[in-house]
Short mmCIF file of C-alpha atoms in Angstrom, two decimals:
data_model
loop_
_atom_site.label_atom_id
_atom_site.label_comp_id
_atom_site.label_asym_id
_atom_site.label_seq_id
_atom_site.Cartn_x
_atom_site.Cartn_y
_atom_site.Cartn_z
CA UNK A 1 71.87 222.76 -18.44
CA UNK A 2 70.87 219.37 -20.05
CA UNK A 3 75.12 218.71 -19.00
CA UNK A 4 74.69 219.41 -15.43
CA UNK A 5 70.84 217.92 -15.60
CA UNK A 6 72.38 214.29 -16.62
CA UNK A 7 75.31 214.64 -14.62
CA UNK A 8 73.11 214.63 -11.09
CA UNK A 9 70.95 212.34 -12.59
CA UNK A 10 73.96 210.12 -13.36
CA UNK A 11 74.95 211.34 -9.20
CA UNK A 12 71.31 210.72 -7.84
CA UNK A 13 71.11 206.70 -10.09
CA UNK A 14 74.62 205.73 -8.43
CA UNK A 15 74.27 206.99 -4.71
CA UNK A 16 70.69 205.33 -5.03
CA UNK A 17 72.17 201.76 -6.17
CA UNK A 18 75.06 202.63 -3.86
CA UNK A 19 71.95 202.49 -0.99
CA UNK A 20 70.51 199.52 -3.10
CA UNK A 21 73.54 197.62 -1.90
CA UNK A 22 74.23 198.22 0.34
CA UNK A 23 70.28 197.32 1.81
CA UNK A 24 70.96 194.60 0.67
CA UNK A 25 73.75 193.36 1.77
CA UNK A 26 72.04 193.96 5.52
CA UNK A 27 68.96 192.68 4.80
CA UNK A 28 70.80 189.21 3.91
CA UNK A 29 73.55 190.23 6.48
CA UNK A 30 70.33 190.49 9.16
CA UNK A 31 68.71 186.65 7.69
CA UNK A 32 71.52 184.82 9.26
CA UNK A 33 70.60 183.26 12.16
CA UNK A 34 74.16 183.09 13.93
CA UNK A 35 74.25 187.35 12.64
CA UNK A 36 70.98 187.57 14.13
CA UNK A 37 70.55 185.93 17.44
CA UNK A 38 72.83 185.83 20.62
CA UNK A 39 74.29 182.22 21.26
CA UNK A 40 75.47 180.87 23.84
CA UNK A 41 76.91 177.54 24.37
CA UNK A 42 75.21 174.85 26.79
CA UNK A 43 77.90 173.93 29.57
CA UNK A 44 77.96 171.57 33.18
CA UNK A 45 77.76 173.09 36.17
CA UNK A 46 76.92 173.09 39.60
CA UNK A 47 73.68 174.10 40.52
CA UNK A 48 71.22 175.52 43.74
CA UNK A 49 67.10 176.55 44.39
CA UNK A 50 66.92 178.76 46.66
CA UNK A 51 63.94 180.19 48.38
CA UNK A 52 64.14 184.03 49.12
CA UNK A 53 61.88 186.22 51.50
CA UNK A 54 62.03 188.78 54.31
CA UNK A 55 62.67 188.86 58.03
CA UNK A 56 63.49 191.10 61.26
CA UNK A 57 66.31 190.42 63.10
CA UNK A 58 65.43 189.24 67.07
CA UNK A 59 66.81 188.40 70.04
CA UNK A 60 66.15 184.47 71.35
CA UNK A 61 64.77 186.36 74.44
CA UNK A 62 63.56 189.86 74.76
CA UNK A 63 61.78 190.78 78.13
CA UNK A 64 59.48 193.12 78.57
CA UNK A 65 60.24 194.36 82.23
CA UNK A 66 56.70 196.78 83.26
CA UNK A 67 55.21 197.52 87.20
CA UNK A 68 53.23 195.91 89.59
CA UNK A 69 51.89 199.08 90.92
CA UNK A 70 51.86 202.93 90.61
CA UNK A 71 53.13 205.87 91.56
CA UNK A 72 55.68 208.72 90.52
CA UNK A 73 58.96 208.06 88.86
CA UNK A 74 62.03 209.42 91.75
CA UNK A 75 65.00 207.73 90.30
CA UNK A 76 66.03 205.92 86.73
CA UNK A 77 69.57 203.82 86.96
CA UNK A 78 69.97 202.70 83.37
CA UNK A 79 69.31 204.16 79.27
CA UNK A 80 69.57 202.48 76.80
CA UNK A 81 71.84 200.14 75.61
CA UNK A 82 72.95 200.03 79.29
CA UNK A 83 73.73 196.39 80.64
CA UNK A 84 72.55 195.28 83.46
CA UNK A 85 72.42 192.07 85.55
CA UNK A 86 69.46 190.40 87.10
CA UNK A 87 68.41 191.24 90.07
CA UNK A 88 69.57 195.67 88.98
CA UNK A 89 67.82 198.13 90.38
CA UNK A 90 66.36 200.13 86.63
CA UNK A 91 64.50 202.60 88.64
CA UNK A 92 62.50 204.20 91.55
CA UNK A 93 58.70 204.62 91.68
CA UNK A 94 57.67 207.81 95.09
CA UNK A 95 57.25 204.31 98.26
CA UNK A 96 55.06 207.60 100.29
CA UNK A 97 51.97 205.91 100.49
CA UNK A 98 52.74 202.15 99.92
CA UNK A 99 55.21 202.75 102.83
CA UNK A 100 52.33 204.40 104.68
CA UNK A 101 49.29 201.79 104.00
CA UNK A 102 52.86 198.97 105.05
CA UNK A 103 52.98 200.99 107.83
CA UNK A 104 49.11 200.81 109.02
CA UNK A 105 48.78 197.15 108.74
CA UNK A 106 51.80 196.14 110.67
CA UNK A 107 49.64 198.96 113.08
CA UNK A 108 47.46 196.50 112.44
CA UNK A 109 48.55 193.32 113.35
CA UNK A 110 49.92 193.96 116.85
CA UNK A 111 46.54 195.85 117.27
CA UNK A 112 44.70 192.43 116.95
CA UNK A 113 48.12 190.00 118.17
CA UNK A 114 46.56 191.74 121.44
CA UNK A 115 42.85 190.46 121.09
CA UNK A 116 44.60 187.63 120.65
CA UNK A 117 46.20 187.55 124.36
CA UNK A 118 42.94 188.52 126.04
CA UNK A 119 40.89 186.01 123.97
CA UNK A 120 43.48 183.08 124.60
CA UNK A 121 43.08 184.48 128.75
CA UNK A 122 39.48 183.99 128.89
CA UNK A 123 39.61 180.60 127.30
CA UNK A 124 41.68 179.30 129.71
CA UNK A 125 39.89 181.00 132.75
CA UNK A 126 36.42 179.34 131.43
CA UNK A 127 37.99 176.25 131.44
CA UNK A 128 38.67 176.79 135.12
CA UNK A 129 35.76 178.03 135.85
CA UNK A 130 33.62 175.41 133.22
CA UNK A 131 35.91 172.72 135.66
CA UNK A 132 34.66 174.02 138.77
CA UNK A 133 30.84 174.68 137.45
CA UNK A 134 30.35 178.04 137.61
CA UNK A 135 29.88 178.47 134.33
CA UNK A 136 28.14 176.41 131.40
CA UNK A 137 29.34 174.69 128.48
CA UNK A 138 27.73 177.38 126.58
CA UNK A 139 29.72 180.43 128.07
CA UNK A 140 32.98 178.13 127.32
CA UNK A 141 32.54 177.42 123.84
CA UNK A 142 31.55 180.89 122.68
CA UNK A 143 34.76 182.21 124.69
CA UNK A 144 36.82 178.96 122.49
CA UNK A 145 35.30 180.73 119.56
CA UNK A 146 36.01 184.23 120.39
CA UNK A 147 39.98 183.17 120.65
CA UNK A 148 39.66 181.72 117.13
CA UNK A 149 38.31 183.90 115.51
CA UNK A 150 40.74 186.76 117.23
CA UNK A 151 43.60 184.09 115.43
CA UNK A 152 42.21 184.05 112.08
CA UNK A 153 41.63 187.49 112.24
CA UNK A 154 45.59 187.53 112.81
CA UNK A 155 46.55 185.90 110.20
CA UNK A 156 44.88 187.88 107.76
CA UNK A 157 46.40 191.30 109.39
CA UNK A 158 49.83 189.07 108.83
CA UNK A 159 48.87 188.24 105.31
CA UNK A 160 47.59 192.33 104.68
CA UNK A 161 50.65 193.54 105.78
CA UNK A 162 53.03 191.18 104.36
CA UNK A 163 50.59 191.94 101.34
CA UNK A 164 52.06 196.05 101.32
CA UNK A 165 55.40 194.94 101.75
CA UNK A 166 55.85 193.34 99.03
CA UNK A 167 54.53 196.31 96.73
CA UNK A 168 56.56 198.56 99.22
CA UNK A 169 59.14 196.50 97.69
CA UNK A 170 57.74 196.60 93.88
CA UNK A 171 58.01 200.88 94.24
CA UNK A 172 61.90 199.30 92.92
CA UNK A 173 61.93 197.82 89.52
CA UNK A 174 64.54 194.89 89.04
CA UNK A 175 65.78 193.41 86.09
CA UNK A 176 64.47 190.02 85.92
CA UNK A 177 67.65 189.03 83.73
CA UNK A 178 70.88 190.21 82.72
CA UNK A 179 71.60 191.25 78.88
CA UNK A 180 71.43 194.87 77.52
CA UNK A 181 68.12 198.27 77.79
CA UNK A 182 67.13 197.97 74.26
CA UNK A 183 64.23 200.18 75.17
CA UNK A 184 63.05 202.33 78.13
CA UNK A 185 59.73 203.96 77.67
CA UNK A 186 58.61 206.69 80.60
CA UNK A 187 60.80 209.47 81.97
CA UNK A 188 61.93 210.57 85.30
CA UNK A 189 58.88 212.85 86.50
CA UNK A 190 56.53 209.97 84.42
CA UNK A 191 53.32 208.39 86.27
CA UNK A 192 52.75 204.91 85.98
CA UNK A 193 49.47 203.27 86.95
CA UNK A 194 49.45 199.98 86.64
CA UNK A 195 45.94 198.41 86.51
CA UNK A 196 44.49 195.54 84.42
CA UNK A 197 47.44 195.41 81.99
CA UNK A 198 51.20 196.10 83.41
CA UNK A 199 52.95 198.89 82.38
CA UNK A 200 55.75 197.65 79.72
CA UNK A 201 59.06 200.39 80.89
CA UNK A 202 62.36 198.73 79.58
CA UNK A 203 62.56 196.17 76.89
CA UNK A 204 65.94 193.61 77.67
CA UNK A 205 67.67 191.99 75.24
CA UNK A 206 69.55 188.60 77.18
CA UNK A 207 71.47 188.03 74.84
CA UNK A 208 72.74 189.92 71.20
CA UNK A 209 74.73 187.15 70.69
CA UNK A 210 73.00 184.75 69.51
CA UNK A 211 69.48 186.61 67.46
CA UNK A 212 66.87 184.80 65.35
CA UNK A 213 65.23 185.80 62.08
CA UNK A 214 61.70 185.59 61.90
CA UNK A 215 60.60 185.11 58.28
CA UNK A 216 57.79 184.37 55.99
CA UNK A 217 57.52 182.11 52.91
CA UNK A 218 54.81 181.43 51.11
CA UNK A 219 52.38 177.44 51.13
CA UNK A 220 54.69 177.13 48.27
CA UNK A 221 57.95 176.70 49.48
CA UNK A 222 57.10 175.83 52.77
CA UNK A 223 57.30 172.17 51.70
CA UNK A 224 60.55 172.22 50.69
CA UNK A 225 62.64 173.44 53.70
CA UNK A 226 62.73 171.76 56.56
CA UNK A 227 64.84 172.63 60.07
CA UNK A 228 68.00 172.64 59.99
CA UNK A 229 68.89 173.78 56.51
CA UNK A 230 71.76 176.35 56.15
CA UNK A 231 69.75 179.98 55.60
CA UNK A 232 72.27 182.71 53.97
CA UNK A 233 71.06 186.34 54.79
CA UNK A 234 72.50 189.61 53.44
CA UNK A 235 70.89 193.71 55.64
CA UNK A 236 71.30 197.09 54.04
CA UNK A 237 73.67 198.13 57.43
CA UNK A 238 76.51 195.23 55.85
CA UNK A 239 75.45 194.87 51.74
CA UNK A 240 78.79 193.07 50.75
CA UNK A 241 78.73 191.35 53.40
CA UNK A 242 76.81 187.79 53.98
CA UNK A 243 75.82 185.91 56.74
CA UNK A 244 74.99 182.13 57.66
CA UNK A 245 71.67 180.83 60.47
CA UNK A 246 69.43 177.63 60.21
CA UNK A 247 66.34 176.88 60.53
CA UNK A 248 65.61 176.80 63.87
CA UNK A 249 61.31 175.93 63.00
CA UNK A 250 58.73 175.55 61.63
CA UNK A 251 55.50 177.14 62.26
CA UNK A 252 52.40 175.32 62.03
CA UNK A 253 50.08 178.24 62.40
CA UNK A 254 49.33 179.51 59.34
CA UNK A 255 48.90 183.27 58.36
CA UNK A 256 46.06 184.06 55.84
CA UNK A 257 46.67 186.81 53.37
CA UNK A 258 44.33 187.55 50.52
CA UNK A 259 43.79 184.62 50.19
CA UNK A 260 48.02 183.54 50.16
CA UNK A 261 48.90 181.34 52.94
CA UNK A 262 52.15 182.01 54.87
CA UNK A 263 53.80 179.90 57.18
CA UNK A 264 56.69 180.90 60.10
CA UNK A 265 59.75 180.31 59.34
CA UNK A 266 61.78 180.90 63.08
CA UNK A 267 66.12 180.82 61.61
CA UNK A 268 69.09 181.10 64.32
CA UNK A 269 71.73 182.86 63.96
CA UNK A 270 75.33 183.41 65.91
CA UNK A 271 75.87 187.46 66.64
CA UNK A 272 78.95 187.06 68.00
CA UNK A 273 80.29 190.85 67.09
CA UNK A 274 76.91 191.81 67.99
CA UNK A 275 76.84 193.46 64.78
CA UNK A 276 73.85 192.89 63.89
CA UNK A 277 71.04 194.95 66.10
CA UNK A 278 67.28 193.80 66.58
CA UNK A 279 65.25 195.35 63.96
CA UNK A 280 67.09 195.09 61.08
CA UNK A 281 65.65 194.02 57.39
CA UNK A 282 67.45 190.15 56.87
CA UNK A 283 66.79 189.17 53.49
CA UNK A 284 66.86 185.22 53.56
CA UNK A 285 68.15 183.01 50.90
CA UNK A 286 67.70 179.00 51.86
CA UNK A 287 68.74 176.43 49.50
CA UNK A 288 66.37 173.87 49.31
CA UNK A 289 67.18 171.76 46.16
CA UNK A 290 71.94 171.56 44.15
CA UNK A 291 72.97 169.29 41.97
CA UNK A 292 76.37 168.87 40.78
CA UNK A 293 77.53 168.30 37.32
CA UNK A 294 74.28 169.24 35.59
CA UNK A 295 73.44 171.15 32.53
CA UNK A 296 72.52 174.27 32.59
CA UNK A 297 70.72 176.05 30.13
CA UNK A 298 70.77 179.56 30.62
CA UNK A 299 66.83 180.82 31.22
CA UNK A 300 66.89 183.35 28.73
CA UNK A 301 67.19 180.74 26.22
CA UNK A 302 63.64 179.39 27.72
CA UNK A 303 62.19 182.73 27.95
CA UNK A 304 62.82 183.01 24.03
CA UNK A 305 60.27 181.92 21.31
CA UNK A 306 61.29 184.15 17.69
CA UNK A 307 58.15 185.29 16.26
CA UNK A 308 58.48 182.96 12.71
CA UNK A 309 60.18 180.39 14.66
CA UNK A 310 59.03 176.62 14.08
CA UNK A 311 57.12 174.55 16.44
CA UNK A 312 58.38 171.51 18.78
CA UNK A 313 57.40 168.45 17.48
CA UNK A 314 56.71 165.34 18.99
CA UNK A 315 60.22 164.47 17.35
CA UNK A 316 62.31 166.53 18.89
CA UNK A 317 60.79 166.14 22.38
CA UNK A 318 62.59 163.23 24.93
CA UNK A 319 61.49 159.54 24.09
CA UNK A 320 62.58 158.67 27.87
CA UNK A 321 62.13 160.01 31.81
CA UNK A 322 65.45 161.62 33.62
CA UNK A 323 64.97 158.28 35.38
CA UNK A 324 65.20 155.60 32.43
CA UNK A 325 68.15 158.03 30.47
CA UNK A 326 72.05 157.00 31.59
CA UNK A 327 73.46 159.30 33.14
CA UNK A 328 71.17 162.32 33.37
CA UNK A 329 70.70 164.95 36.21
CA UNK A 330 73.17 164.57 39.06
CA UNK A 331 74.11 161.29 39.60
CA UNK A 332 71.13 160.44 42.33
CA UNK A 333 70.29 155.91 41.74
CA UNK A 334 68.69 155.19 39.53
CA UNK A 335 64.54 154.79 39.20
CA UNK A 336 64.05 157.69 42.48
CA UNK A 337 61.53 159.86 40.86
CA UNK A 338 61.99 164.49 41.06
CA UNK A 339 59.92 166.72 40.53
CA UNK A 340 60.65 168.15 35.99
CA UNK A 341 58.84 170.19 33.65
CA UNK A 342 59.36 170.79 29.88
CA UNK A 343 60.56 174.08 27.81
CA UNK A 344 61.42 174.24 24.91
CA UNK A 345 64.60 175.66 23.35
CA UNK A 346 65.27 177.40 20.12
CA UNK A 347 68.81 176.65 18.28
CA UNK A 348 70.87 176.73 14.53
CA UNK A 349 70.49 173.20 12.81
CA UNK A 350 72.30 174.27 8.89
CA UNK A 351 71.03 177.49 8.81
CA UNK A 352 67.60 177.12 10.44
CA UNK A 353 65.70 177.38 13.94
CA UNK A 354 64.56 174.01 15.38
CA UNK A 355 62.77 174.54 18.33
CA UNK A 356 64.05 171.77 20.60
CA UNK A 357 61.90 170.24 23.86
CA UNK A 358 63.45 169.93 27.11
CA UNK A 359 62.51 168.27 29.98
CA UNK A 360 63.99 171.03 33.34
CA UNK A 361 64.55 170.46 36.93
CA UNK A 362 65.74 172.95 39.35
CA UNK A 363 66.81 176.71 38.81
CA UNK A 364 68.55 179.20 40.77
CA UNK A 365 66.28 181.97 38.46
CA UNK A 366 69.51 182.57 36.14
CA UNK A 367 70.80 178.49 35.06
CA UNK A 368 67.88 175.86 34.72
CA UNK A 369 68.67 172.18 34.95
CA UNK A 370 68.34 170.32 32.11
CA UNK A 371 67.52 166.73 32.65
CA UNK A 372 65.52 165.19 29.42
CA UNK A 373 65.61 165.95 25.59
CA UNK A 374 68.53 166.41 22.46
CA UNK A 375 70.68 169.01 23.55
CA UNK A 376 74.58 168.29 24.75
CA UNK A 377 77.69 170.05 26.02
CA UNK A 378 78.24 172.77 23.39
CA UNK A 379 75.20 172.72 21.65
CA UNK A 380 74.31 177.04 21.11
CA UNK A 381 70.96 177.92 22.08
CA UNK A 382 69.02 181.33 21.51
CA UNK A 383 68.73 183.65 24.50
CA UNK A 384 68.08 186.12 21.95
CA UNK A 385 67.77 188.71 19.30
CA UNK A 386 70.56 191.39 18.69
CA UNK A 387 69.17 194.32 17.93
CA UNK A 388 69.25 196.39 14.60
CA UNK A 389 68.82 199.39 12.72
CA UNK A 390 70.10 198.21 9.32
CA UNK A 391 66.47 197.39 7.97
CA UNK A 392 65.63 201.66 8.39
CA UNK A 393 68.79 203.17 7.77
CA UNK A 394 69.36 202.58 4.96
CA UNK A 395 65.59 203.50 3.47
CA UNK A 396 66.45 207.06 5.62
CA UNK A 397 69.49 207.77 3.36
CA UNK A 398 66.69 207.21 -0.11
CA UNK A 399 64.47 209.53 1.47
CA UNK A 400 67.47 211.75 1.86
CA UNK A 401 68.72 211.41 -2.07
CA UNK A 402 65.50 211.46 -3.20
#
């Protein structure tokens, strides 16, 4: 039994020594910064800062076609997606009652016209008799007044007849513009009632080759948006295709919801293929700033902070502002200020971590412009820590052995 026990003990000790060696080697390797952290070299390149929002595609002119008279729909001439011309008939309402009323008022005009003729004849006779002193001045004045009253009634009757003729013409609803029918809300046989508010029967988009995007931007971004800026946007219908537009108008009427202030921005665009449809959701990106040949640092390097990293000292902080450093930024003239922010990045220097404070310019949410600090192209900054299970594997092997 003793030889077997000695052999087993020797094997166990040998495996423990091997496991300890592996553990020590991996621990030493893990402590080396070059193998513990992800490093990325800084490069120069172009950078564009954008602001984003969602909006809705709308026609330039969307006309709601209604009716000014009530009635039952007798005929429908157009349907969804039909192209119409200005003045084209869209539908007809039952005109029976309005036609009867128009005939009634026309007959009333004829009746009052006869009354006017009689009043004029009476006036003429009264003037003749007054000249012969057979009637008094009062009787003559009464005849003149009767003639004027009859003429006024005739004018009123003619106006009523004109009104009824116009209402009769309104039973045929016509398109006010040339365009495409994008919505129809009535059916054949349906009764529509025109009261204080005109009911909408059709919606006609005047021209779908030119469209608009109505979107809202927060007050933090609205100061950098100007009319005429180029816009890129996508829609869900064509996820792999990008469309272009232009900022047309920034409306001054702010909207506040849950203490968030937003402003409506209208974007104009061309739709020559007419593949963009009203109501589509547009994901808008507006380029508000651009830098050429800027020193770029990954945003991951600015977010990362090792638990045992040293703090940046005043010695590491840049001594010059972006405008004082020669060649800083995108090559704008010296003395012209720009908005900057401070950040901290970590590099490996002589095998140890070193914190470097930098001044930052614009960002595209992936990279940020470096406008000040002791970083140069080619410097390698830490963007993250390499995940490893090396510390746990040797101990688990040792537990199995013992």
